[in-house]
């Protein structure tokens, strides 16, 4: 329980990057192995919950992600980018479904951590006392995280999963309040009130007020509706249990809840003539729509949406301004079939939890909480990206583990009776006790083996991410951003490091490199080994900055024949990245073979047009590019500038260009 609390708190407190994922993986790997080796007394009832069918369902996403990394036969499900990269690098590359091996491995590690959190929670919450403690701990964490998110939001630095955590906080506080009300009703006596549930009820009301205020002020209407529907489902189960415990009464309450559910969904403003996965989003999803139009049947690889977004976004638009909704990201990463499967499993899980909640004599609020969270998270998945955040996903995993752990009546008692039966069999004699002992050992070993395998897998993944030489590729959020000494002109973001955008390159001794077009001199080739760059491209061929670095390095070596191919890959994998424009123009104009090719002339013309007409802050980059250009490159650049802005060419003067190039 303390390990789960520490992991979730760290996920909320730390930025969502490689370190937070490694920490969560280590914590839950250790927790899973400890529970497997030293199971709690009631954990024998865990076998009643963790059946082979459920294990197969939970393992399907992990196997699908692992399959995306496996080399595919040529011309099948493999992404065509690998064949193009193989031609540019002039070496054979295996085709895989994913376009970024590191991003897919990162997503696989996060899913395994989420799965471990759910299974460990389900194992320890078979006990009623521990279940209540986990509920209160999770309520405290989500409330504090919501309050911190609300404070960061007012300063413009909110996390992406704040609305999801706030919705979970509303549901948890509602569940805690219902549980406290039931305790007051059961323990009340004439003339006296049980004091124990009163503090819990007061805290639940306060936390609900905090989360509701944060939702009303800082989130869109879809998040508010998700919280309202989830709370409504909890209250419906409470009403059925309290006043309408009968077939017709239950049917009436559920029918009323369905009517309210459908009527509430009509309040949410829907986008028309767009993809269903972004219909509830209140933010701009232009690049996401373009990515959805190119979705492949098996997806582009888990985590690929963050890698593909810079390619599809408009010029000058930062990645942080647009994030695909969780549903859209799943479709882009895994395909439509996977999303439909996730929705079916979520709805069936909600139905199962509602049935189990209505069949329990006590503690029915836990499975009802899981059903409410399932409905709310489905709505949030079509509204924003927060469901896939590390902190929000771990919180949801613990919540679902709590719900399923308390969904089977008498699991803890079954475990105790099984232990008592084993003791009686042992007392009866060795021959009589042999078969029951073997059967009970097999039943008890199944969930323990599952937790042990999951814990070992998580530990291996964490070690893989820790060692830099094993972690090539990864998520774009782990990019190293280098600020230049000279301030970047207003209106343009500071240039990101064109050198290896993964921390592992710098750890191995690569030097940081940045471009500043306002300066008089510009480096054209960062001091990063070419073999390091090529190794990164073998796992992430969509890295336009690394293709550009490799082209710049090959320009100064004997491998100039590969400069054009690598430069073309840079243009096509990062067409709208303004940070790469200065160095890209410098490399293109300095290579005669590039300047003479019609396709490259159109690409250079586009960059010059951006620098002259649309991004005046990039004009100094033209001076540096002119100084290092070949004679053909200088002539072509002069003609382009004269077409776009003759006054600028007259202002700077071709003579000054030529003097600066000597």
XYZ file of C-alpha atoms in Angstrom:
662
model
C 0.000 0.000 0.000
C 2.813 2.393 0.818
C 4.590 1.467 -2.407
C 1.474 2.284 -4.422
C 1.060 5.572 -2.602
C 4.695 6.487 -3.232
C 4.519 5.569 -6.932
C 1.330 7.559 -7.598
C 2.576 10.572 -5.652
C 5.874 10.508 -7.560
C 4.012 10.240 -10.879
C 2.042 13.387 -10.057
C 4.964 15.311 -8.569
C 7.532 14.546 -11.288
C 7.328 15.503 -14.960
C 6.038 12.720 -17.169
C 9.330 11.567 -18.593
C 11.712 8.639 -18.552
C 12.633 9.015 -14.867
C 9.054 8.888 -13.609
C 8.293 5.784 -15.676
C 11.463 4.041 -14.458
C 10.626 4.860 -10.842
C 7.064 3.554 -11.186
C 8.313 0.399 -12.916
C 10.837 -0.344 -10.160
C 8.312 0.276 -7.375
C 5.563 -1.895 -8.842
C 8.006 -4.600 -9.913
C 9.168 -4.845 -6.302
C 5.604 -4.748 -4.963
C 4.427 -7.485 -7.348
C 7.306 -9.783 -6.437
C 6.841 -9.213 -2.686
C 3.120 -10.010 -2.911
C 3.956 -13.102 -4.965
C 6.582 -14.353 -2.513
C 4.900 -13.271 0.731
C 1.171 -13.232 -0.060
C -1.253 -11.688 2.457
C -3.519 -14.092 4.420
C -6.569 -13.466 2.235
C -4.680 -13.682 -1.060
C -5.836 -17.267 -1.699
C -9.167 -15.730 -2.659
C -7.302 -13.836 -5.380
C -7.359 -17.006 -7.473
C -11.153 -16.750 -7.560
C -10.796 -13.359 -9.230
C -7.701 -13.801 -11.400
C -8.868 -16.523 -13.731
C -7.088 -17.588 -16.936
C -9.644 -15.805 -19.126
C -9.078 -12.510 -17.315
C -5.314 -12.951 -17.524
C -5.617 -13.474 -21.288
C -7.653 -10.270 -21.650
C -5.178 -8.260 -19.583
C -2.188 -9.686 -21.443
C -3.596 -8.932 -24.911
C -2.524 -5.229 -25.002
C 0.993 -6.125 -23.863
C 1.287 -8.849 -26.478
C -0.017 -6.471 -29.144
C 2.630 -3.887 -28.248
C 5.333 -6.544 -28.238
C 4.149 -7.755 -31.650
C 4.600 -4.256 -33.047
C 8.348 -4.504 -32.390
C 8.791 -7.917 -34.022
C 10.236 -7.754 -37.578
C 7.592 -8.366 -40.223
C 7.940 -9.901 -43.688
C 8.495 -7.367 -46.436
C 5.330 -5.802 -47.813
C 2.987 -6.967 -45.009
C 2.099 -5.052 -41.843
C 5.494 -3.364 -41.550
C 5.557 0.406 -41.881
C 7.016 1.670 -45.198
C 9.236 4.173 -43.374
C 11.681 1.359 -42.591
C 12.268 0.578 -46.267
C 12.803 4.275 -47.000
C 15.214 4.623 -44.079
C 17.062 1.507 -45.191
C 17.637 3.063 -48.612
C 18.815 6.344 -47.106
C 21.218 4.642 -44.681
C 22.313 2.150 -47.345
C 21.954 -0.772 -44.966
C 19.225 -3.391 -44.410
C 16.617 -2.579 -41.749
C 13.909 -4.935 -40.559
C 10.362 -3.728 -41.126
C 8.222 -3.436 -38.008
C 4.717 -2.131 -37.331
C 5.941 0.607 -35.024
C 7.697 3.677 -36.349
C 9.585 4.206 -33.091
C 10.844 1.207 -31.150
C 11.773 3.216 -28.065
C 8.349 4.865 -27.831
C 6.621 1.493 -28.081
C 8.851 -0.022 -25.395
C 8.161 2.989 -23.189
C 4.400 2.511 -23.641
C 4.741 -1.218 -22.937
C 6.586 -0.490 -19.687
C 3.903 1.983 -18.639
C 1.135 -0.522 -19.352
C 2.927 -3.229 -17.364
C 3.292 -0.812 -14.440
C -0.416 0.028 -14.616
C -1.315 -3.662 -14.771
C 0.926 -4.446 -11.795
C -0.696 -1.635 -9.803
C -4.162 -3.065 -10.486
C -3.241 -6.671 -9.644
C -1.327 -5.803 -6.481
C -4.212 -3.641 -5.305
C -6.748 -6.387 -6.029
C -4.642 -8.830 -4.019
C -4.285 -6.689 -0.919
C -7.838 -5.284 -0.932
C -9.509 -8.666 -0.535
C -9.421 -7.723 3.127
C -12.182 -5.229 4.018
C -9.994 -3.179 6.343
C -7.256 -2.776 3.760
C -9.850 -1.922 1.117
C -11.073 0.983 3.229
C -7.503 2.154 3.805
C -6.727 2.071 0.071
C -9.920 4.024 -0.647
C -8.935 6.741 1.824
C -5.316 6.856 0.613
C -6.379 7.149 -3.019
C -8.911 9.820 -2.121
C -6.212 11.823 -0.346
C -3.763 11.550 -3.251
C -6.302 12.567 -5.900
C -7.561 15.483 -3.824
C -4.079 16.850 -3.192
C -3.150 16.344 -6.852
C -6.314 18.150 -7.953
C -5.550 21.071 -5.667
C -1.960 21.249 -6.970
C -3.191 21.003 -10.548
C -5.663 23.801 -9.920
C -2.844 26.002 -8.603
C -0.587 25.210 -11.557
C -3.422 25.821 -13.971
C -3.883 29.357 -12.705
C -0.236 30.051 -13.580
C -0.489 28.385 -16.979
C 1.546 25.252 -16.182
C -1.064 22.578 -15.624
C -0.553 18.929 -16.143
C -2.278 17.095 -18.970
C -4.063 14.635 -16.676
C -5.522 17.166 -14.225
C -9.126 16.869 -15.398
C -8.991 13.054 -15.237
C -7.660 13.135 -11.676
C -10.336 15.646 -10.679
C -13.069 13.378 -12.064
C -11.614 10.417 -10.168
C -11.520 12.583 -7.055
C -15.239 13.339 -7.412
C -16.065 9.643 -7.771
C -13.854 8.618 -4.848
C -15.330 11.281 -2.563
C -18.850 10.242 -3.563
C -18.030 6.600 -2.799
C -16.470 7.505 0.550
C -19.550 9.577 1.459
C -21.925 6.723 0.552
C -19.863 4.271 2.563
C -19.868 6.597 5.578
C -23.643 7.095 5.267
C -24.174 3.324 5.236
C -22.023 2.942 8.321
C -24.018 5.619 10.115
C -27.255 3.882 9.184
C -26.067 0.427 10.313
C -24.419 1.497 13.568
C -26.947 4.058 14.719
C -28.913 3.370 17.877
C -31.919 5.159 19.407
C -30.606 8.339 20.947
C -26.993 7.797 19.791
C -24.964 8.156 16.577
C -21.815 6.255 15.799
C -19.077 8.898 15.730
C -16.534 6.960 13.655
C -17.998 7.594 10.159
C -18.672 11.286 10.771
C -15.075 12.511 10.126
C -14.919 10.419 6.947
C -18.213 11.893 5.751
C -17.027 15.451 6.415
C -13.708 14.875 4.640
C -15.495 13.298 1.677
C -17.782 16.308 1.334
C -14.849 18.727 1.500
C -12.844 16.814 -1.092
C -15.863 16.622 -3.377
C -16.268 20.397 -3.175
C -12.581 20.897 -4.061
C -12.721 18.559 -7.065
C -16.060 19.907 -8.329
C -14.854 23.518 -8.123
C -11.694 22.588 -10.038
C -13.782 20.877 -12.719
C -16.246 23.735 -13.097
C -13.555 26.395 -13.359
C -10.683 24.714 -15.184
C -12.058 21.972 -17.442
C -14.406 21.584 -20.372
C -18.008 20.442 -20.299
C -17.159 16.840 -21.175
C -15.194 16.361 -17.932
C -18.044 17.831 -15.885
C -20.537 15.509 -17.594
C -18.248 12.513 -16.991
C -18.075 13.313 -13.273
C -21.848 13.868 -13.132
C -22.664 10.574 -14.849
C -20.210 8.607 -12.730
C -21.591 10.075 -9.524
C -25.116 9.474 -10.803
C -24.351 5.791 -11.309
C -23.012 5.540 -7.762
C -26.090 7.244 -6.372
C -28.338 4.971 -8.456
C -26.757 1.885 -6.922
C -27.136 3.477 -3.475
C -30.830 4.176 -4.162
C -31.439 0.622 -5.355
C -29.764 -0.788 -2.264
C -31.510 1.612 0.094
C -35.069 1.809 -1.210
C -35.669 -0.296 -4.331
C -34.107 -3.664 -3.600
C -36.299 -5.632 -5.950
C -36.484 -6.658 -9.572
C -38.899 -3.975 -10.741
C -37.408 -1.331 -8.536
C -33.926 -2.075 -9.829
C -35.154 -2.042 -13.424
C -36.884 1.295 -12.867
C -33.843 2.951 -11.345
C -31.545 1.622 -14.068
C -33.960 2.741 -16.790
C -34.079 6.200 -15.261
C -30.283 6.280 -15.090
C -30.033 5.315 -18.776
C -32.474 8.062 -19.750
C -30.507 10.630 -17.745
C -27.283 9.311 -19.289
C -28.544 9.741 -22.852
C -30.066 13.142 -22.084
C -26.835 14.350 -20.503
C -24.762 13.311 -23.488
C -26.863 15.591 -25.676
C -25.641 18.551 -23.623
C -22.021 18.004 -24.650
C -21.166 20.037 -27.754
C -20.140 17.579 -30.468
C -17.984 18.368 -33.456
C -19.733 17.550 -36.682
C -18.056 16.258 -39.834
C -15.033 15.016 -37.937
C -13.601 11.779 -36.620
C -15.589 10.302 -33.686
C -12.457 9.994 -31.538
C -12.066 13.790 -31.355
C -15.741 14.759 -31.441
C -15.782 15.739 -27.736
C -12.479 17.605 -27.721
C -12.636 21.324 -27.006
C -9.096 22.032 -28.276
C -7.744 22.226 -31.787
C -7.206 18.807 -33.360
C -6.124 19.743 -36.891
C -2.968 17.647 -36.925
C -4.781 14.777 -35.221
C -7.388 14.720 -37.981
C -4.608 14.421 -40.546
C -3.027 11.549 -38.651
C -6.360 9.749 -38.365
C -6.766 9.886 -42.131
C -3.553 7.868 -42.520
C -4.270 5.245 -39.839
C -2.981 1.776 -40.698
C -4.914 -1.409 -39.748
C -2.383 -2.375 -37.062
C -1.570 1.204 -36.074
C 1.785 2.932 -36.174
C 3.085 1.597 -32.875
C 2.278 2.350 -29.250
C 3.422 5.878 -28.438
C 3.720 6.770 -32.127
C 1.117 9.543 -31.961
C 3.578 11.772 -30.078
C 6.267 10.985 -32.658
C 4.008 11.621 -35.659
C 2.436 14.826 -34.337
C 5.364 17.136 -35.297
C 5.160 15.862 -38.876
C 1.461 16.633 -39.256
C 1.255 19.924 -37.383
C 1.268 23.295 -39.101
C 4.371 25.452 -39.418
C 5.283 27.287 -36.236
C 2.771 25.433 -34.048
C 4.331 23.816 -30.992
C 3.533 20.251 -30.061
C 2.306 21.337 -26.626
C -0.570 23.273 -28.157
C -2.230 20.124 -29.458
C -2.477 16.688 -27.968
C -4.630 13.954 -29.515
C -7.439 12.674 -27.356
C -6.833 9.341 -25.682
C -9.195 7.601 -28.094
C -7.494 9.174 -31.108
C -4.043 8.279 -29.758
C -5.117 4.635 -29.314
C -6.416 4.494 -32.887
C -3.221 6.030 -34.270
C -1.010 3.782 -32.163
C -2.900 0.477 -32.210
C -5.653 0.711 -34.850
C -9.451 0.861 -34.825
C -9.927 -2.785 -33.875
C -7.920 -2.317 -30.689
C -9.972 0.732 -29.652
C -13.237 -1.125 -30.244
C -11.934 -4.009 -28.146
C -10.994 -1.649 -25.310
C -14.466 -0.068 -25.355
C -16.189 -3.463 -25.324
C -14.076 -4.660 -22.391
C -14.723 -1.403 -20.495
C -18.498 -1.621 -20.967
C -18.629 -5.335 -20.074
C -16.476 -4.657 -17.020
C -18.890 -1.930 -15.900
C -21.855 -4.296 -16.314
C -20.116 -7.054 -14.346
C -19.212 -4.654 -11.546
C -22.779 -3.341 -11.322
C -24.126 -6.895 -11.056
C -21.607 -7.778 -8.358
C -22.355 -4.550 -6.510
C -26.066 -5.366 -6.367
C -25.326 -8.929 -5.172
C -23.171 -7.923 -2.201
C -24.627 -7.618 1.264
C -22.038 -5.056 2.394
C -19.249 -3.010 0.804
C -21.173 -2.752 -2.465
C -19.765 0.728 -2.997
C -16.386 -0.560 -4.219
C -17.572 -2.408 -7.351
C -20.049 0.413 -8.007
C -17.127 2.832 -7.884
C -15.298 0.786 -10.509
C -18.351 0.795 -12.803
C -18.750 4.563 -12.407
C -15.056 5.136 -13.157
C -15.312 2.953 -16.262
C -18.166 5.055 -17.690
C -16.473 8.350 -16.793
C -13.125 7.366 -18.284
C -14.766 6.297 -21.551
C -16.189 9.803 -21.935
C -12.905 11.429 -20.957
C -11.032 9.303 -23.501
C -12.932 11.057 -26.295
C -12.447 14.521 -24.757
C -8.755 14.833 -23.836
C -5.466 12.992 -23.449
C -5.303 12.824 -19.643
C -6.462 9.210 -19.315
C -3.141 8.049 -20.782
C -1.027 10.122 -18.394
C 1.171 8.174 -15.993
C -0.331 9.575 -12.788
C -3.934 9.319 -13.969
C -3.493 5.805 -15.358
C -1.881 4.559 -12.134
C -4.691 6.104 -10.072
C -7.296 4.474 -12.299
C -5.470 1.142 -12.048
C -5.506 1.231 -8.248
C -9.192 2.191 -8.324
C -10.102 -0.721 -10.592
C -7.973 -3.088 -8.528
C -9.886 -1.972 -5.442
C -13.220 -2.407 -7.244
C -12.508 -5.918 -8.515
C -10.812 -6.997 -5.302
C -14.010 -6.239 -3.377
C -16.399 -7.338 -6.123
C -16.515 -11.068 -5.234
C -18.427 -11.708 -2.001
C -16.634 -13.875 0.532
C -13.271 -14.120 -1.244
C -11.429 -13.597 2.029
C -13.664 -16.071 3.866
C -13.141 -18.625 1.105
C -9.410 -18.314 1.585
C -9.700 -18.860 5.326
C -12.031 -21.835 4.872
C -9.603 -23.307 2.348
C -6.792 -23.020 4.877
C -8.976 -24.672 7.536
C -9.851 -27.479 5.154
C -6.170 -28.057 4.438
C -5.487 -28.333 8.163
C -8.289 -30.914 8.578
C -6.994 -32.914 5.614
C -3.496 -32.948 7.043
C -4.873 -34.185 10.350
C -6.839 -36.959 8.582
C -3.746 -38.521 7.066
C -1.097 -38.067 4.381
C -2.885 -40.074 1.669
C -6.181 -38.313 2.133
C -4.515 -34.898 2.202
C -2.251 -35.353 -0.809
C -4.772 -34.563 -3.566
C -6.495 -31.599 -1.841
C -3.120 -30.237 -0.917
C -1.951 -30.451 -4.539
C -5.170 -28.849 -5.817
C -5.036 -26.008 -3.317
C -1.345 -25.457 -4.061
C -2.108 -25.253 -7.768
C -4.934 -22.772 -7.171
C -2.748 -20.635 -4.917
C 0.250 -20.778 -7.279
C -1.594 -19.478 -10.360
C -1.951 -15.819 -9.270
C 1.431 -15.847 -7.559
C 3.156 -17.017 -10.742
C 1.318 -14.325 -12.698
C 2.492 -11.611 -10.306
C 6.025 -12.988 -10.301
C 6.245 -12.997 -14.111
C 4.824 -9.488 -14.276
C 7.262 -8.247 -11.637
C 10.270 -9.753 -13.427
C 9.108 -8.277 -16.745
C 8.759 -4.837 -15.188
C 12.188 -5.057 -13.583
C 13.792 -5.971 -16.918
C 12.007 -3.088 -18.654
C 13.140 -0.647 -15.979
C 16.746 -1.796 -16.345
C 16.457 -1.480 -20.127
C 15.348 2.127 -19.776
C 18.015 2.972 -17.205
C 20.995 1.945 -19.326
C 21.448 4.508 -22.116
C 22.977 2.119 -24.585
C 19.822 0.017 -24.424
C 17.422 2.921 -24.672
C 17.506 4.319 -28.198
C 14.530 6.195 -29.514
C 12.024 6.732 -26.746
C 9.426 9.413 -26.464
C 9.717 12.873 -27.852
C 9.075 14.234 -24.368
C 12.574 13.105 -23.411
C 14.154 15.494 -25.872
C 16.967 17.661 -24.636
C 16.215 21.328 -25.049
C 19.228 23.634 -25.153
C 18.826 27.362 -24.686
C 21.232 29.553 -26.583
C 23.294 32.228 -24.945
C 21.971 34.887 -27.311
C 18.200 35.427 -26.881
C 16.123 33.995 -29.710
C 14.108 36.647 -31.551
C 10.629 37.303 -30.267
C 7.918 35.222 -31.891
C 10.047 32.130 -32.427
C 10.596 29.435 -29.845
C 14.129 28.800 -28.674
C 15.823 26.222 -30.854
C 15.873 22.686 -29.611
C 19.062 20.761 -29.734
C 19.553 19.507 -33.256
C 22.016 17.037 -31.856
C 20.781 13.777 -30.434
C 17.445 14.483 -28.871
C 17.788 11.629 -26.438
C 19.651 12.038 -23.183
C 21.699 8.949 -23.870
C 23.652 10.677 -26.624
C 24.869 13.338 -24.225
C 25.629 10.770 -21.547
C 27.960 9.033 -23.976
C 29.924 12.217 -24.490
C 28.200 13.963 -27.373
C 28.376 17.741 -27.297
C 25.336 19.947 -27.216
C 24.568 21.893 -30.322
C 22.172 24.680 -31.054
C 21.544 27.052 -33.874
C 21.194 30.794 -33.488
C 20.484 32.604 -36.745
C 20.922 35.953 -35.068
C 24.593 35.263 -34.501
C 27.288 36.025 -37.050
C 28.721 32.521 -37.139
C 26.909 29.234 -37.225
C 28.133 25.730 -36.702
C 26.959 23.373 -39.398
C 27.978 20.019 -38.059
C 27.628 19.134 -34.347
C 30.305 16.943 -32.874
C 28.263 13.786 -32.481
C 29.613 10.486 -33.852
C 27.887 9.377 -37.054
C 27.566 5.797 -35.813
C 25.648 7.060 -32.777
C 23.248 8.966 -35.000
C 22.771 6.019 -37.340
C 22.109 3.727 -34.361
C 19.364 6.077 -33.172
C 17.759 6.092 -36.630
C 17.638 2.290 -36.626
C 15.094 2.509 -33.808
C 13.434 5.824 -34.676
C 13.553 6.644 -38.411
C 11.191 9.626 -38.083
C 13.753 11.792 -36.307
C 14.162 14.682 -38.734
C 16.776 16.411 -36.582
C 19.030 13.342 -36.532
C 18.685 12.882 -40.299
C 19.786 16.497 -40.689
C 22.773 16.015 -38.398
C 23.823 12.943 -40.348
C 23.506 14.855 -43.624
C 25.635 17.678 -42.209
C 28.260 15.196 -41.032
C 28.360 13.373 -44.374
C 28.811 16.674 -46.223
C 32.227 17.076 -44.605
C 33.280 13.466 -45.107
C 33.920 11.222 -48.082
C 30.294 10.028 -48.038
C 28.817 13.008 -49.819
C 26.728 10.740 -52.026
C 24.475 10.032 -49.019
C 23.936 13.683 -48.117
C 21.032 14.133 -50.537
C 19.183 11.043 -49.298
C 19.596 11.986 -45.631
C 18.652 15.591 -46.293
C 15.520 14.437 -48.100
C 14.577 12.302 -45.091
C 14.996 15.361 -42.878
C 12.669 17.366 -45.091
C 9.999 14.674 -45.109
C 10.169 13.694 -41.426
C 10.318 17.265 -40.047
C 8.789 19.497 -42.723
C 7.415 22.126 -40.343
C 10.132 22.303 -37.699
C 11.442 25.862 -37.818
C 14.289 25.011 -35.464
C 15.865 22.894 -38.207
C 15.449 25.427 -41.008
C 18.770 27.331 -40.567
C 21.015 24.251 -40.633
C 18.904 22.557 -43.295
C 19.253 25.530 -45.644
C 22.974 25.680 -44.971
C 23.475 21.989 -45.826
C 21.191 22.086 -48.874
C 22.713 25.204 -50.452
C 26.267 23.977 -49.872
C 25.747 20.757 -51.829
C 25.707 21.161 -55.597
C 23.935 17.867 -56.190
C 21.093 19.017 -53.964
C 20.706 22.463 -55.526
C 20.519 21.060 -59.057
C 17.770 18.534 -58.272
C 14.233 19.867 -59.030
C 12.634 18.221 -55.986
C 15.142 19.818 -53.636
C 14.775 23.190 -55.349
C 11.081 23.179 -54.456
C 11.853 22.240 -50.844
C 14.513 24.947 -50.546
C 12.119 27.460 -52.076
C 9.542 26.612 -49.411
C 12.056 27.169 -46.595
C 13.238 30.472 -48.054
C 9.647 31.626 -48.448
C 8.985 30.840 -44.800
C 12.090 32.734 -43.690
C 11.475 35.809 -45.874
C 7.704 36.220 -45.870
C 6.235 34.414 -42.850
C 8.993 34.235 -40.239
C 11.117 37.416 -40.415
C 13.050 36.322 -37.336
C 14.650 33.612 -39.476
C 16.053 36.040 -42.055
C 19.529 36.146 -40.427
C 19.743 32.414 -41.123
C 19.783 33.215 -44.843
C 22.976 35.232 -44.390
C 24.758 32.306 -42.752
C 23.423 29.887 -45.360
C 24.619 32.169 -48.165
C 28.140 32.358 -46.760
C 28.550 28.558 -46.744
C 26.690 27.970 -50.020
C 28.235 26.735 -53.238
C 28.256 29.042 -56.294
C 25.071 27.430 -57.620
C 23.530 27.666 -54.184
C 24.324 31.385 -53.923
C 22.793 32.102 -57.297
C 19.666 30.140 -56.506
C 19.290 31.806 -53.098
C 19.626 35.274 -54.624
C 16.950 34.457 -57.180
C 14.595 33.148 -54.503
C 15.044 36.205 -52.266
C 14.500 38.529 -55.205
C 11.238 36.738 -56.000
C 9.971 36.859 -52.456
C 11.196 40.290 -51.288
C 13.380 42.346 -53.655
C 13.618 45.134 -51.091
C 15.218 42.787 -48.589
C 17.815 41.740 -51.149
C 18.544 45.373 -51.936
C 18.690 46.214 -48.235
C 21.209 43.550 -47.386
C 22.973 43.783 -50.709
C 24.446 40.961 -52.688
C 27.839 42.537 -52.305
C 27.625 42.160 -48.502
C 26.669 38.534 -48.966
C 29.736 37.919 -51.141
C 32.036 39.777 -48.791
C 30.803 37.718 -45.881
C 31.430 34.524 -47.787
C 35.126 35.229 -48.433
